XYZ file of C-alpha atoms in Angstrom:
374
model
C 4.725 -4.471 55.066
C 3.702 -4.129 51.316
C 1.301 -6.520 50.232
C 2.298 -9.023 47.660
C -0.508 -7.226 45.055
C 1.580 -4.074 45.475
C 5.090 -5.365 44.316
C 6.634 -7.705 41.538
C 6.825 -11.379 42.834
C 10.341 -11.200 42.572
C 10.517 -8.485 45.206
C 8.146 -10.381 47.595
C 10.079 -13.487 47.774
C 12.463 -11.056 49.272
C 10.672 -9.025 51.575
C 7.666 -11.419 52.672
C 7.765 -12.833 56.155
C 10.115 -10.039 57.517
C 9.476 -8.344 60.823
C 8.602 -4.709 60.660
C 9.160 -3.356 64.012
C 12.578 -1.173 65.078
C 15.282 -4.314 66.505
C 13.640 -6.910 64.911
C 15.476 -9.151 63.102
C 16.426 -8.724 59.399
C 16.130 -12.404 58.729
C 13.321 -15.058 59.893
C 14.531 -16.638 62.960
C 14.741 -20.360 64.221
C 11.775 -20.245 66.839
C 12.257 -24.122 68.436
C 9.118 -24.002 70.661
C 6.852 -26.308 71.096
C 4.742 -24.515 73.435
C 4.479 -20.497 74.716
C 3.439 -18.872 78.020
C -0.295 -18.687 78.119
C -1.957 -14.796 77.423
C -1.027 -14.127 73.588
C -3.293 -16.260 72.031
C -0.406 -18.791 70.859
C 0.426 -21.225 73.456
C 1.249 -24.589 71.554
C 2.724 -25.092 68.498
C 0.593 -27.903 66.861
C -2.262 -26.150 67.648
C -0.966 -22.565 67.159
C 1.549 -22.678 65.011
C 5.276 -20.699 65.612
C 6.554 -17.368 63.663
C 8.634 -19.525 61.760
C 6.210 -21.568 60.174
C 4.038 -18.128 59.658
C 6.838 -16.195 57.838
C 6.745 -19.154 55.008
C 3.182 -19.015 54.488
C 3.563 -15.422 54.798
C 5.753 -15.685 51.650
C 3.839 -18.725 49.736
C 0.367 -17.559 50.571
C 1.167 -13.711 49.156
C 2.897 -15.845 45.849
C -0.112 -18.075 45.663
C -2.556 -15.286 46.066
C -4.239 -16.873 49.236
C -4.188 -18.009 53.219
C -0.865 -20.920 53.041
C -0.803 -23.563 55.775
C 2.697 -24.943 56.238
C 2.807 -28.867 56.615
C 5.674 -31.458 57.412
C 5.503 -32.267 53.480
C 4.460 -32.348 49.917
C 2.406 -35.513 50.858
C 1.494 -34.277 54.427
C -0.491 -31.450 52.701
C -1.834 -33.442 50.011
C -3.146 -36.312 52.927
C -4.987 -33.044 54.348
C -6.899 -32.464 51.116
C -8.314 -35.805 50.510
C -8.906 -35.846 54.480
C -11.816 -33.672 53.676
C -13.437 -36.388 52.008
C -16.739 -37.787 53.284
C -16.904 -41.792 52.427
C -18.303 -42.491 48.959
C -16.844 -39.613 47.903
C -15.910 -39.532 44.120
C -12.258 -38.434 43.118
C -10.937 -37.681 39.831
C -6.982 -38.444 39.192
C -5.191 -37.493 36.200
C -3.831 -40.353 34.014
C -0.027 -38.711 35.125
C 0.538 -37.878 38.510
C 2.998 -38.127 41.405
C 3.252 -41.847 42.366
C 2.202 -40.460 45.941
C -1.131 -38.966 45.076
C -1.860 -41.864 42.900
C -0.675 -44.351 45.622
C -2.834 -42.313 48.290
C -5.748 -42.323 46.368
C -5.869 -45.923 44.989
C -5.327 -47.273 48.515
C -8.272 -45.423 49.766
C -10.730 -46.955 46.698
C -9.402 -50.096 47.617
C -10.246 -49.738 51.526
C -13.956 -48.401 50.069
C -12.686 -44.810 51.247
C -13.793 -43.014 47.759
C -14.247 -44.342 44.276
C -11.571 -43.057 41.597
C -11.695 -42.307 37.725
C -8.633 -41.313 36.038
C -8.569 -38.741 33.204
C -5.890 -37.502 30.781
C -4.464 -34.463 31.664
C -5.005 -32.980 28.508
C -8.547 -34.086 27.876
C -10.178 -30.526 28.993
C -13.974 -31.608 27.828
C -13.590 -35.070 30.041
C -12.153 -32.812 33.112
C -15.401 -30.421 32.554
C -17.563 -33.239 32.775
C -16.219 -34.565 35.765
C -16.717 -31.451 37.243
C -20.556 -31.881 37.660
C -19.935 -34.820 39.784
C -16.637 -35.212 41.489
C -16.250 -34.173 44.915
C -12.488 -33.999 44.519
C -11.189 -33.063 41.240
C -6.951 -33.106 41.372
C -5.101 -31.874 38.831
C -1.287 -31.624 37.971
C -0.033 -29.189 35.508
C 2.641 -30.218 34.069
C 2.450 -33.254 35.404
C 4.875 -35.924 36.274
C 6.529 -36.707 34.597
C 5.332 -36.868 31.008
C 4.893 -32.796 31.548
C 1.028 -33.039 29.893
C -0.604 -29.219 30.586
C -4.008 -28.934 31.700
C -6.025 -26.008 30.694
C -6.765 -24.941 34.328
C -8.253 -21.342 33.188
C -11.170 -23.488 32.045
C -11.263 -26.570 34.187
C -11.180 -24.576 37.191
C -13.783 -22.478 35.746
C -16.090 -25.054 34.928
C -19.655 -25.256 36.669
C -19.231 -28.045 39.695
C -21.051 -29.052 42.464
C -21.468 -26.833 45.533
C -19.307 -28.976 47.739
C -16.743 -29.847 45.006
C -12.637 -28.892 45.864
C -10.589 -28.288 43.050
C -7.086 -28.889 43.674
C -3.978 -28.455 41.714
C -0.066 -29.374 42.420
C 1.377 -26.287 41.366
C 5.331 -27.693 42.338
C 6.312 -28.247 38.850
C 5.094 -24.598 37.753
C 5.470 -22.950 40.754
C 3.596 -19.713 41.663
C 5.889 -17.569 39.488
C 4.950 -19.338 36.100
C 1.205 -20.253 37.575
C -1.038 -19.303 40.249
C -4.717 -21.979 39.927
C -6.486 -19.345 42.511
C -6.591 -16.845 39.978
C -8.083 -19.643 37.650
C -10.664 -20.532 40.138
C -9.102 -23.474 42.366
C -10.234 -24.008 46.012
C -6.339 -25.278 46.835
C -3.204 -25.037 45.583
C -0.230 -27.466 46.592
C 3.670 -26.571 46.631
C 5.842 -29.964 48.073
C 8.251 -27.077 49.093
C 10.472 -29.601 49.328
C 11.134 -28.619 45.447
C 11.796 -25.173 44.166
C 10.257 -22.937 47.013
C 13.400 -24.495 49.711
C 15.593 -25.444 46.245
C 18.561 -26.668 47.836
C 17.907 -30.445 48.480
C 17.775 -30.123 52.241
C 14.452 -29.976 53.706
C 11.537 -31.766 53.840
C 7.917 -29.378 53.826
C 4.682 -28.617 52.185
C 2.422 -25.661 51.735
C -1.640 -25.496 50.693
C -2.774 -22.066 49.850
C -6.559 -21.025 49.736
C -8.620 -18.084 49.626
C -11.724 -20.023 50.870
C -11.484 -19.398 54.902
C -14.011 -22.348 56.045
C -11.195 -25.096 53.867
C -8.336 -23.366 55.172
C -9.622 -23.627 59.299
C -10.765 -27.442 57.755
C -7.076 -28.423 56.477
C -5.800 -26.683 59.840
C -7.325 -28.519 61.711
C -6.207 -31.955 59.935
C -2.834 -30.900 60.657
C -3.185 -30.364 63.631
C -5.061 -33.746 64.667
C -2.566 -35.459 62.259
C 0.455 -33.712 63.675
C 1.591 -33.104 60.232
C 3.106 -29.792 61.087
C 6.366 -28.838 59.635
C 9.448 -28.578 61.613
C 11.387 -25.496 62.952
C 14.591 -25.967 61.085
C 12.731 -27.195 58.000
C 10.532 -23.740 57.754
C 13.455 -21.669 58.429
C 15.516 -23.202 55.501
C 12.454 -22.909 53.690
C 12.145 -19.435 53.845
C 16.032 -18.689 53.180
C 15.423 -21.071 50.211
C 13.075 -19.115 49.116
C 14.490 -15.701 48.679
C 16.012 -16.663 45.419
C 13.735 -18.812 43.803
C 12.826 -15.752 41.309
C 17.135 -15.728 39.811
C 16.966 -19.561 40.348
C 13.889 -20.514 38.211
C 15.022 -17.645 35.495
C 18.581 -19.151 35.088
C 17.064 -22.823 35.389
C 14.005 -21.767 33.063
C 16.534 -20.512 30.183
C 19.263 -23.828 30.398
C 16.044 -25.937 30.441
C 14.875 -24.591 26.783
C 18.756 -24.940 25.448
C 19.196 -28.519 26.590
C 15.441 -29.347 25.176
C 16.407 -27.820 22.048
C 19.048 -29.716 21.573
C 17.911 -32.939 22.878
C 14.882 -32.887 20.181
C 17.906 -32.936 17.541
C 20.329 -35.430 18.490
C 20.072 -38.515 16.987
C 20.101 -41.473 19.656
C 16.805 -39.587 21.558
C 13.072 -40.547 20.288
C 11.442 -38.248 22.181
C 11.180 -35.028 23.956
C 8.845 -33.715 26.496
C 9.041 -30.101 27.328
C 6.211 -27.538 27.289
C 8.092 -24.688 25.747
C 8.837 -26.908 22.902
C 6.324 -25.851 19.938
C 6.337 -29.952 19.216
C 5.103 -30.208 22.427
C 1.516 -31.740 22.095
C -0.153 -29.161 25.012
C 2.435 -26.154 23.864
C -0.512 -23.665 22.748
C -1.937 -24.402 26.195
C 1.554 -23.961 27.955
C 1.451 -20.417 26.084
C -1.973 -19.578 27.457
C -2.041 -20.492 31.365
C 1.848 -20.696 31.836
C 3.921 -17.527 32.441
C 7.431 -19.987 32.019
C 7.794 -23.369 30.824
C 9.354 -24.831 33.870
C 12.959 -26.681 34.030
C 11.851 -30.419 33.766
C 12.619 -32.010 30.771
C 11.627 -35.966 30.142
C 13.142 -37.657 27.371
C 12.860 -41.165 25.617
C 16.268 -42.529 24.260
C 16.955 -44.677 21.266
C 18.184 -47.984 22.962
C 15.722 -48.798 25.777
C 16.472 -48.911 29.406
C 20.405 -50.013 29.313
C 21.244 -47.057 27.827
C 19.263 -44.473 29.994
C 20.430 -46.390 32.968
C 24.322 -46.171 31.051
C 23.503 -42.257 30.355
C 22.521 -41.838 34.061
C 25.692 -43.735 35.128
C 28.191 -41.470 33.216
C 26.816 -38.287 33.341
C 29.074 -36.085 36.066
C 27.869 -32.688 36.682
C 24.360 -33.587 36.433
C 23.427 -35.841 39.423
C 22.360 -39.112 39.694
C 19.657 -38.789 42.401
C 15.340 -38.053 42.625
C 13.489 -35.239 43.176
C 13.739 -31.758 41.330
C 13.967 -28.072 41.456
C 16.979 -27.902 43.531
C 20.082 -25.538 42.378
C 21.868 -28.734 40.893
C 20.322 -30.100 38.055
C 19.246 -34.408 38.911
C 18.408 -37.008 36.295
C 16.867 -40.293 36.891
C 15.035 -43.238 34.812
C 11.509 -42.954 36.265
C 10.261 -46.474 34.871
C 13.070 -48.128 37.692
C 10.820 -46.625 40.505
C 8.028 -49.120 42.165
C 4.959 -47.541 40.507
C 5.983 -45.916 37.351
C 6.754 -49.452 35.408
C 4.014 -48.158 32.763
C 6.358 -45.162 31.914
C 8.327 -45.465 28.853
C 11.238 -47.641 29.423
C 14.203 -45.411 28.413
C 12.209 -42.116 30.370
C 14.879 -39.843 31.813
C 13.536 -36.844 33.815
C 16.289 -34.422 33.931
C 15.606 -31.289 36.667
C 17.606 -28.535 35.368
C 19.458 -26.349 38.208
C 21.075 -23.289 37.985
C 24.747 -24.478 36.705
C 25.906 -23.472 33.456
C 23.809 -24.557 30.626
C 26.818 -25.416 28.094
C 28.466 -26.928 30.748
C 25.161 -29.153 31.708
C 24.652 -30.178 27.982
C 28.741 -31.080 27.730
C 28.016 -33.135 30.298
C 24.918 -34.940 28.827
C 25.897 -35.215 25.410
C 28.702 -36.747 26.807
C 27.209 -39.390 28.543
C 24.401 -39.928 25.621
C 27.475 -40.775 23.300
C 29.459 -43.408 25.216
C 25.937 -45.397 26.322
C 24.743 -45.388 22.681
C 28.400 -46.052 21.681
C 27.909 -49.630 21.168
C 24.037 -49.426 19.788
């Protein structure tokens, strides 16, 4: 089959992970098989993975621009990066994160597993620094959910120590609007979960590499974890993934309309959304981002009642976590265990692929009867 540096990422979301032979199958099959007669070279799944879990990291790895391990989730393949870790080891966290990675790694300083320092996201020289020293370096860009960008082409760039892993959650971007191998990464992290399945239905997890000796090493933590993915949950992964190129394009341009438009309505403080030119890490967005995502966070006049009210009325978008899925979901983030530092009246809204007059109907909508009694 073409390889992924011959063809438009658009095309090889489509074609990746396809058999080639006359009467195979025209679409990935469901391979539930936990182990295989002996002689191939494949004879148990944990250990040897199955064609379905292959065809996705097929697709990721060729998006990514590197060798994709599939894993049971976001978190299972983020566990198999810090895993890598020798005790003592020194790991640097960005200031806004997932609550999982920051829950993973400030439970292992406080068992004595690694010592943590936390840097802004946008604070490039402090990230350079770090880079002489840390043995784990993870960065988020944009992260969650205050949508701060991190100038990877330099970070990733920077001089580090011969052991060091530089790892970056690339779900927000994805590897259409971002790809940290090219930038100089050891790993990069997709909770497929998100945009690559898109439809709210699976669970899954992909690391992508181009260094061989960490890809056998996070291999062979999934394997001894058992944090491999599961059959159906690959399979839907891959369908998913066929049209995350139309998805993120119709998401990407409803996203920019409903920021726009948030930024001038009265009863909102604040908007955060990198393709906003008031955006304080825009010019970097322009630089290392080929789109500006569809995650908008936004602070509204009125405190937490009325993003909780907003959230409450709103009908076409959904009340419900998590993101990149074809409808769009809207939450307050400071109501979750763990994000009670966030800004009160936060709402992260993921923008899906409905109309985008429709979506902002809907939200102006629900913005005017919560603030109605303000």
């Amino acid at each position: 089959m073409t390889h992924s540096s011959d063809i438009k990422p658009e095309s090889w979301l489509v074609s990746a992970g396809r058999g080639s032979q006359p009467g195979d199958p025209l679409n990935v099959p469901l391979v539930p098989a936990s182990n295989f007669l002996i002689g191939s070279g494949r004879e148990y799944s944990r250990d040897d993975g199955t064609p379905t879990w292959e065809a996705l990291e097929a697709l990721v790895g060729g998006l990514e621009g590197g060798k994709a391990l599939a894993f049971a989730s976001g978190m299972a393949a983020i566990a198999a990066v810090f895993d890598q870790l020798a005790v003592g080891a020194l790991v640097v966290l960005p200031d806004d994160c997932y609550q999982g990675v920051a829950g993973l790694a400030i439970a292992g300083a406080e068992r004595g597993r690694w010592t943590l320092q936390r840097i802004g996201v946008d604070d490039t020289a402090a990230w350079v620094a770090a880079c002489a020293t840390a043995d784990l370096i993870w960065l988020e860009s944009p992260s969650n959910p205050l949508l701060t960008v991190a100038d990877l082409a330099v970070i990733c760039a920077a001089p580090r120590k011969a052991s060091a892993i530089v790892a970056v959650d690339n779900t927000f971007a994805t590897p259409l609007n971002q790809q940290p191998l090219k930038f100089g990464a050891t790993v990069a992290l997709q909770s497929a979960t998100k945009f690559i399945g898109g439809h709210s239905d699976l669970l899954a997890g992909v690391a992508t590499t181009n260094d061989l000796g960490f890809w056998h090493a996070i291999k062979k933590s999934r394997e001894l974890t058992g944090a491999t993915p599961g059959t159906l949950e690959a399979y839907l992964a891959v369908r998913g993934a066929r049209t995350l190129a139309v998805r993120l394009q119709r998401a990407q341009q409803s996203a920019m309309l409903l920021a726009e438009r948030l930024e001038a309505h009265p009863h909102v403080m604040r908007v955060r959304y990198p393709g906003l030119a008031s955006h304080p890490t825009h010019a970097t967005a322009q630089r290392v981002l080929k789109g500006f995502g569809t995650i908008i966070s936004f602070d509204l006049v009125g405190g937490a009642e009325v993003a909780d009210a907003v959230c409450q009325h709103v009908q076409l978008i959904q009340h419900a976590t998590s993101l990149g899925a074809v409808e769009s979901t809207m939450e307050r983030r400071a109501a979750i265990p763990g994000q009670e530092h966030l800004p009160p009246s936060l709402l992260r809204l993921s923008v899906g692929i409905e109309d985008g007059e429709d979506l902002w109907t809907d939200l102006a909508a629900a913005i005017e009867v919560a603030t109605s009694k303000i």
